[in-house]
Amino acid sequence: MARKIGVLTSGGDAPGMNAAVRAVTRAALQRGMEVVGIRRGYVGLLSGDVVEMNARSVSGIIQRGGTFLYTARCPEFRDMEGVKKGYEMCKKLGLDGLVVIGGDGSFRGAGDLSSLGIPCIGLPGTIDNDIQCTEYTIGYDTAMNTAMEMIDKIRDTTQSHDRCSVIEVMGRNAGFIAVNVAIAVGAEAAITLEEPYDLNKIAHDMLQAKKSGKSHFLIVVAEGVGQTDVIAKNIKDMTGIDSRVTILGHVQRGGSPTLRDRVLASEMGYHAVELLEQGIGNRIVGLKDGKVYDIDLQEGLAMKKDFIHKRYEVLTKTAF
Ligand code: ADP
Ligand code: F6P
């Protein structure tokens, strides 16, 4: 049973990470554990940059984007030498459990630390929703809503000028944000790595739609596809329709988390403490069939995530 635990955020930040830290902290304190916040992920773990947490440390943060513990990428932690240093620091701090909020890279570090004897629990915190063993990641919903609001604004000007807007959304190599957002904004197409696409067909469909009175178009591109500007140029060359590129970028990573992300983060944080209280580590907390669950860390990382093919079909079959 854990008496003192640490919590850190690692990798790219995601809205809702604060809500997760709050839930971990309060749930653990209420069970009589001590909690330390570790700043800047594994960087802070290696240097011992920690802050003792009490219930007030996490007041007023549930609605805030970013992570008040800060986050970082820590190349040193990729090697076992670095992980051993992390283990020594956990021992020095008296930690007998750690909650790691981040993506799959962060989970690999948590797995390595677990193998040395520090029970670690991974909470999926990334806007990309690219973690295999969970249906939803903390931050994904907020990022999609932000992208949707931004593209609604882009639509206004696109419509006024009879143009085509080609909008790049985040997701590293994953097209989850792109497909959902494309449906939500009524885009004509989503271009992702997961689904084959045919620019000639898109251009043809656009010209057909133009004949029936459609005057403006939206195309959403997942960043992993790359060459968003080339796609826009090709569309312009093939259709003659004036096109503009917008890369939404890091705006998608910020802002106040949605209700869904706050609740998910709170439930997951609570679940992590329930596991650590029993001395259970080396697990990832995720969402399966809409319910919070946990899975062996290595097993979870080895899983393959299904893409949302049916949803993509909904997009393509309702776009024109
Ligand atoms: P994310 O967790 O969002 O996928 P990164 O891939 O940048 O983000 O990983 C975050 C941090 O996790 C890295 O900076 C490193 O400290 C640690 N990490 C990444 N990959 C590994 C690995 N294979 N083994 C151990 N630790 C890793
Ligand atoms: O993983 C989250 C994410 O925002 C990806 O969608 C994107 O590719 C990447 O991080 C950007 O990372 P950075 O913050 O280092 O620019």
XYZ file of N, CA and C in Angstrom, residues 2-140:
417
model
N 0.495 2.174 -0.880
C 1.308 3.401 -0.989
C 0.977 4.385 0.130
N 2.008 4.988 0.689
C 1.791 6.030 1.710
C 2.152 7.407 1.163
N 3.062 7.417 0.209
C 3.452 8.700 -0.380
C 3.580 8.515 -1.886
N 2.886 9.328 -2.651
C 2.945 9.172 -4.109
C 3.356 10.482 -4.777
N 3.859 10.345 -5.989
C 4.186 11.506 -6.804
C 3.254 11.575 -7.996
N 3.141 12.777 -8.564
C 2.342 12.943 -9.787
C 3.100 13.889 -10.711
N 3.151 13.540 -11.991
C 3.827 14.405 -12.956
C 3.089 14.401 -14.291
N 3.319 15.452 -15.073
C 2.785 15.530 -16.438
C 3.978 15.552 -17.392
N 3.857 14.861 -18.523
C 5.029 14.622 -19.377
C 4.617 14.635 -20.852
N 5.549 15.012 -21.730
C 5.250 15.075 -23.169
C 4.432 16.326 -23.482
N 3.739 16.325 -24.598
C 2.930 17.491 -24.975
C 1.805 17.717 -23.979
N 1.567 18.967 -23.613
C 0.481 19.214 -22.642
C -0.887 18.980 -23.291
N -1.906 18.878 -22.462
C -3.257 18.646 -22.968
C -4.245 19.232 -21.967
N -5.287 19.901 -22.472
C -6.279 20.462 -21.546
C -6.948 19.339 -20.745
N -6.997 19.513 -19.444
C -7.548 18.461 -18.577
C -6.467 17.834 -17.709
N -5.201 18.085 -18.046
C -4.123 17.544 -17.196
C -4.255 18.093 -15.772
N -4.617 19.369 -15.653
C -4.770 19.952 -14.306
C -5.881 19.250 -13.523
N -6.961 18.947 -14.223
C -8.076 18.255 -13.546
C -7.615 16.885 -13.051
N -6.754 16.233 -13.826
C -6.245 14.913 -13.416
C -5.344 15.049 -12.186
N -4.472 16.047 -12.191
C -3.569 16.254 -11.041
C -4.397 16.561 -9.791
N -5.428 17.363 -9.981
C -6.306 17.712 -8.849
C -6.951 16.457 -8.253
N -7.478 15.613 -9.147
C -8.171 14.404 -8.666
C -7.199 13.467 -7.956
N -6.022 13.290 -8.542
C -5.013 12.412 -7.915
C -4.676 12.953 -6.524
N -4.420 14.239 -6.468
C -3.978 14.855 -5.207
C -5.051 14.734 -4.130
N -6.256 15.143 -4.461
C -7.322 15.153 -3.439
C -7.698 13.732 -3.017
N -7.788 12.832 -4.010
C -8.174 11.442 -3.681
C -7.128 10.808 -2.771
N -5.857 11.067 -3.071
C -4.783 10.460 -2.265
C -4.752 11.064 -0.859
N -4.878 12.382 -0.794
C -4.860 13.033 0.538
C -5.994 12.503 1.401
N -7.168 12.345 0.790
C -8.331 11.885 1.562
C -8.153 10.455 2.069
N -7.264 9.710 1.415
C -6.978 8.344 1.869
C -5.779 8.300 2.798
N -5.321 9.478 3.210
C -4.237 9.542 4.190
C -2.847 9.431 3.601
N -2.759 9.538 2.268
C -1.414 9.483 1.653
C -0.825 10.893 1.588
N 0.479 10.945 1.456
C 1.143 12.209 1.137
C 1.315 12.278 -0.379
N 1.311 13.509 -0.900
C 1.434 13.677 -2.354
C 2.494 14.733 -2.666
N 3.371 14.421 -3.627
C 4.267 15.461 -4.141
C 4.014 15.642 -5.637
N 4.009 16.903 -6.042
C 3.932 17.219 -7.461
C 5.357 17.332 -7.991
N 5.610 16.718 -9.130
C 6.952 16.746 -9.730
C 6.879 17.650 -10.952
N 7.737 18.684 -10.998
C 7.640 19.662 -12.083
C 8.404 19.200 -13.313
N 7.821 19.532 -14.470
C 8.450 19.270 -15.791
C 8.757 17.800 -16.032
N 7.810 16.959 -15.684
C 7.890 15.536 -16.029
C 9.140 14.860 -15.480
N 9.738 14.005 -16.323
C 10.902 13.232 -15.879
C 12.119 14.134 -15.647
N 12.121 15.309 -16.250
C 13.220 16.264 -16.000
C 13.235 16.621 -14.511
N 12.051 16.915 -13.978
C 11.948 17.277 -12.555
C 12.186 16.086 -11.642
N 11.837 14.897 -12.142
C 12.078 13.699 -11.323
C 13.588 13.500 -11.156
N 14.324 13.698 -12.244
C 15.778 13.480 -12.174
C 16.471 14.543 -11.317
N 15.943 15.755 -11.339
C 16.611 16.825 -10.574
C 15.998 17.025 -9.189
N 14.920 16.307 -8.909
C 14.281 16.452 -7.589
C 13.507 17.754 -7.448
N 12.974 18.244 -8.568
C 12.208 19.498 -8.536
C 10.754 19.178 -8.153
N 10.496 19.148 -6.859
C 9.175 18.687 -6.399
C 8.535 19.702 -5.459
N 7.227 19.600 -5.358
C 6.481 20.479 -4.458
C 5.513 19.610 -3.646
N 5.513 19.822 -2.316
C 4.578 19.081 -1.461
C 3.165 19.579 -1.767
N 2.242 18.688 -1.940
C 0.878 19.089 -2.308
C -0.061 18.971 -1.122
N -0.940 19.964 -1.000
C -2.058 19.812 -0.082
C -3.337 20.095 -0.872
N -4.461 20.010 -0.214
C -5.734 20.154 -0.954
C -5.813 21.515 -1.641
N -5.224 22.535 -1.028
C -5.281 23.892 -1.599
C -4.318 24.075 -2.779
N -3.308 23.216 -2.872
C -2.360 23.334 -4.003
C -3.079 23.190 -5.332
N -4.193 22.469 -5.323
C -4.884 22.200 -6.585
C -6.220 22.956 -6.670
N -6.358 23.993 -5.844
C -7.574 24.822 -5.914
C -7.558 25.663 -7.181
N -8.701 25.823 -7.774
C -8.850 26.768 -8.885
C -8.123 26.376 -10.160
N -7.826 25.085 -10.340
C -7.101 24.699 -11.568
C -7.925 23.803 -12.488
N -9.074 23.324 -12.008
C -9.820 22.347 -12.819
C -10.248 22.937 -14.165
N -10.444 24.238 -14.213
C -10.931 24.889 -15.442
C -9.802 25.450 -16.294
N -8.555 25.250 -15.844
C -7.436 25.868 -16.574
C -6.760 24.904 -17.537
N -6.455 25.407 -18.741
C -5.699 24.616 -19.705
C -4.232 24.539 -19.298
N -3.431 23.865 -20.109
C -2.011 23.697 -19.788
C -1.842 22.762 -18.603
N -0.666 22.773 -18.004
C -0.438 21.990 -16.794
C 0.334 22.836 -15.790
N -0.242 23.040 -14.627
C 0.427 23.923 -13.656
C 1.691 23.272 -13.093
N 1.855 21.962 -13.340
C 3.111 21.296 -12.942
C 4.181 21.454 -14.032
N 3.832 22.085 -15.133
C 4.697 22.199 -16.307
C 4.971 20.800 -16.883
N 5.483 20.784 -18.108
C 5.784 19.497 -18.725
C 7.068 19.632 -19.537
N 7.637 18.515 -19.908
C 8.891 18.567 -20.678
C 9.096 17.235 -21.360
N 10.041 17.237 -22.287
C 10.520 15.975 -22.849
C 11.920 15.775 -22.276
N 12.221 14.566 -21.881
C 13.458 14.286 -21.146
C 14.213 13.148 -21.827
N 15.106 13.478 -22.770
C 15.827 12.432 -23.511
C 16.559 11.461 -22.588
N 17.076 11.969 -21.460
C 17.850 11.119 -20.542
C 17.032 9.935 -20.030
N 15.718 10.128 -19.939
C 14.872 9.085 -19.354
C 14.595 7.945 -20.335
N 15.023 8.114 -21.573
C 14.829 7.039 -22.567
C 15.788 5.880 -22.315
N 16.906 6.161 -21.631
C 17.890 5.106 -21.330
C 17.687 4.589 -19.915
N 18.049 3.321 -19.730
C 17.880 2.708 -18.412
C 18.716 3.435 -17.349
N 19.850 4.021 -17.774
C 20.675 4.788 -16.820
C 19.852 5.918 -16.200
N 19.127 6.620 -17.090
C 18.281 7.725 -16.620
C 17.166 7.223 -15.732
N 16.565 6.105 -16.125
C 15.459 5.547 -15.333
C 15.972 5.146 -13.934
N 17.203 4.609 -13.893
C 17.782 4.228 -12.583
C 17.951 5.457 -11.697
N 18.372 6.560 -12.318
C 18.493 7.817 -11.545
C 17.120 8.242 -11.009
N 16.094 8.046 -11.864
C 14.722 8.360 -11.443
C 14.291 7.489 -10.269
N 14.695 6.220 -10.346
C 14.372 5.277 -9.260
C 15.023 5.744 -7.951
N 16.302 6.128 -8.045
C 17.022 6.592 -6.843
C 16.323 7.814 -6.246
N 15.867 8.706 -7.136
C 15.193 9.916 -6.638
C 13.871 9.557 -5.952
N 13.146 8.606 -6.532
C 11.891 8.160 -5.896
C 12.186 7.636 -4.487
N 13.265 6.861 -4.370
C 13.635 6.301 -3.064
C 13.989 7.433 -2.099
N 14.774 8.384 -2.602
C 15.206 9.518 -1.764
C 13.993 10.320 -1.259
N 13.015 10.466 -2.157
C 11.815 11.242 -1.786
C 10.827 10.404 -0.971
N 11.091 9.120 -0.886
C 10.191 8.223 -0.132
C 8.911 7.906 -0.894
N 8.971 7.969 -2.225
C 7.762 7.700 -3.028
C 7.556 6.208 -3.198
N 6.357 5.749 -2.908
C 6.092 4.344 -3.211
C 4.965 4.213 -4.231
N 4.846 5.206 -5.072
C 3.918 5.162 -6.198
C 4.049 6.444 -7.002
N 3.719 6.351 -8.299
C 3.845 7.532 -9.164
C 2.731 7.501 -10.217
N 2.097 8.649 -10.409
C 1.110 8.776 -11.487
C 1.743 9.612 -12.599
N 1.798 9.042 -13.796
C 2.407 9.699 -14.953
C 1.292 10.051 -15.933
N 1.104 11.337 -16.172
C 0.050 11.777 -17.092
C 0.734 12.214 -18.385
N 0.505 11.484 -19.470
C 1.190 11.802 -20.717
C 0.787 10.854 -21.821
N 1.652 10.733 -22.819
C 1.366 9.868 -23.955
C 2.145 8.564 -23.884
N 2.240 7.868 -25.013
C 2.847 6.529 -24.965
C 4.338 6.562 -24.641
N 5.039 7.622 -25.055
C 6.453 7.747 -24.668
C 6.585 7.821 -23.154
N 5.758 8.630 -22.553
C 5.777 8.775 -21.089
C 5.453 7.446 -20.421
N 4.561 6.677 -21.024
C 4.181 5.375 -20.441
C 5.352 4.389 -20.498
N 6.165 4.482 -21.563
C 7.320 3.573 -21.640
C 8.259 3.849 -20.477
N 8.462 5.125 -20.172
C 9.281 5.488 -19.010
C 8.658 4.956 -17.724
N 7.332 5.066 -17.626
C 6.625 4.585 -16.426
C 6.762 3.064 -16.300
N 6.752 2.383 -17.434
C 6.922 0.926 -17.422
C 8.313 0.554 -16.924
N 9.319 1.294 -17.411
C 10.704 1.020 -16.998
C 10.877 1.248 -15.492
N 10.263 2.322 -15.021
C 10.370 2.640 -13.582
C 9.632 1.594 -12.746
N 8.507 1.133 -13.260
C 7.754 0.074 -12.567
C 8.608 -1.189 -12.460
N 9.359 -1.476 -13.549
C 10.163 -2.712 -13.558
C 11.271 -2.663 -12.500
N 11.653 -1.462 -12.102
C 12.679 -1.335 -11.054
C 12.062 -1.369 -9.650
N 10.731 -1.337 -9.591
C 10.100 -1.495 -8.279
C 9.307 -0.293 -7.777
N 9.133 0.729 -8.615
C 8.262 1.854 -8.224
C 6.938 1.679 -8.982
N 5.869 1.345 -8.284
C 4.594 1.164 -9.001
C 4.163 2.470 -9.683
N 3.993 2.416 -11.001
C 3.577 3.614 -11.753
C 2.257 3.344 -12.465
N 1.435 4.379 -12.502
C 0.166 4.311 -13.229
C 0.193 5.386 -14.314
N -0.110 5.002 -15.558
C -0.162 5.965 -16.653
C -1.585 6.440 -16.904
N -1.755 7.752 -16.991
C -3.056 8.324 -17.393
C -2.882 8.935 -18.774
N -3.748 8.611 -19.742
C -3.561 9.097 -21.108
C -3.873 10.583 -21.235
N -2.842 11.388 -21.410
C -3.013 12.831 -21.573
C -2.386 13.271 -22.873
N -3.168 13.401 -23.898
C -2.698 13.897 -25.208
C -3.911 14.265 -26.050
N -3.781 15.342 -26.814
C -4.924 15.742 -27.649
C -5.119 14.791 -28.827
N -4.095 13.982 -29.142
C -4.127 13.204 -30.393
C -5.048 11.984 -30.358
N -5.406 11.531 -29.173
C -6.178 10.288 -28.992
C -5.481 9.091 -29.642
N -4.171 9.112 -29.620
C -3.421 8.047 -30.317
C -2.864 7.007 -29.344
N -3.543 6.799 -28.221
C -3.100 5.760 -27.288
C -3.998 4.549 -27.479
N -3.329 3.443 -27.740
C -3.976 2.238 -28.244
C -5.079 1.714 -27.339
N -4.846 1.735 -26.035
C -5.710 0.969 -25.138
C -6.846 1.792 -24.547
N -7.101 2.956 -25.094
C -8.206 3.759 -24.554
C -9.025 4.380 -25.680
N -10.314 4.471 -25.450
C -11.187 5.070 -26.464
C -11.005 6.588 -26.518
N -10.623 7.168 -25.387
C -10.532 8.622 -25.284
C -9.322 9.007 -24.468
N -8.643 10.054 -24.855
C -7.541 10.574 -24.047
C -7.910 11.961 -23.506
N -7.309 12.295 -22.393
C -7.564 13.604 -21.772
C -7.044 14.705 -22.714
N -7.887 15.639 -23.079
C -7.497 16.758 -23.935
C -8.035 16.674 -25.357
N -8.380 15.472 -25.748
C -8.849 15.218 -27.130
C -10.144 15.997 -27.413
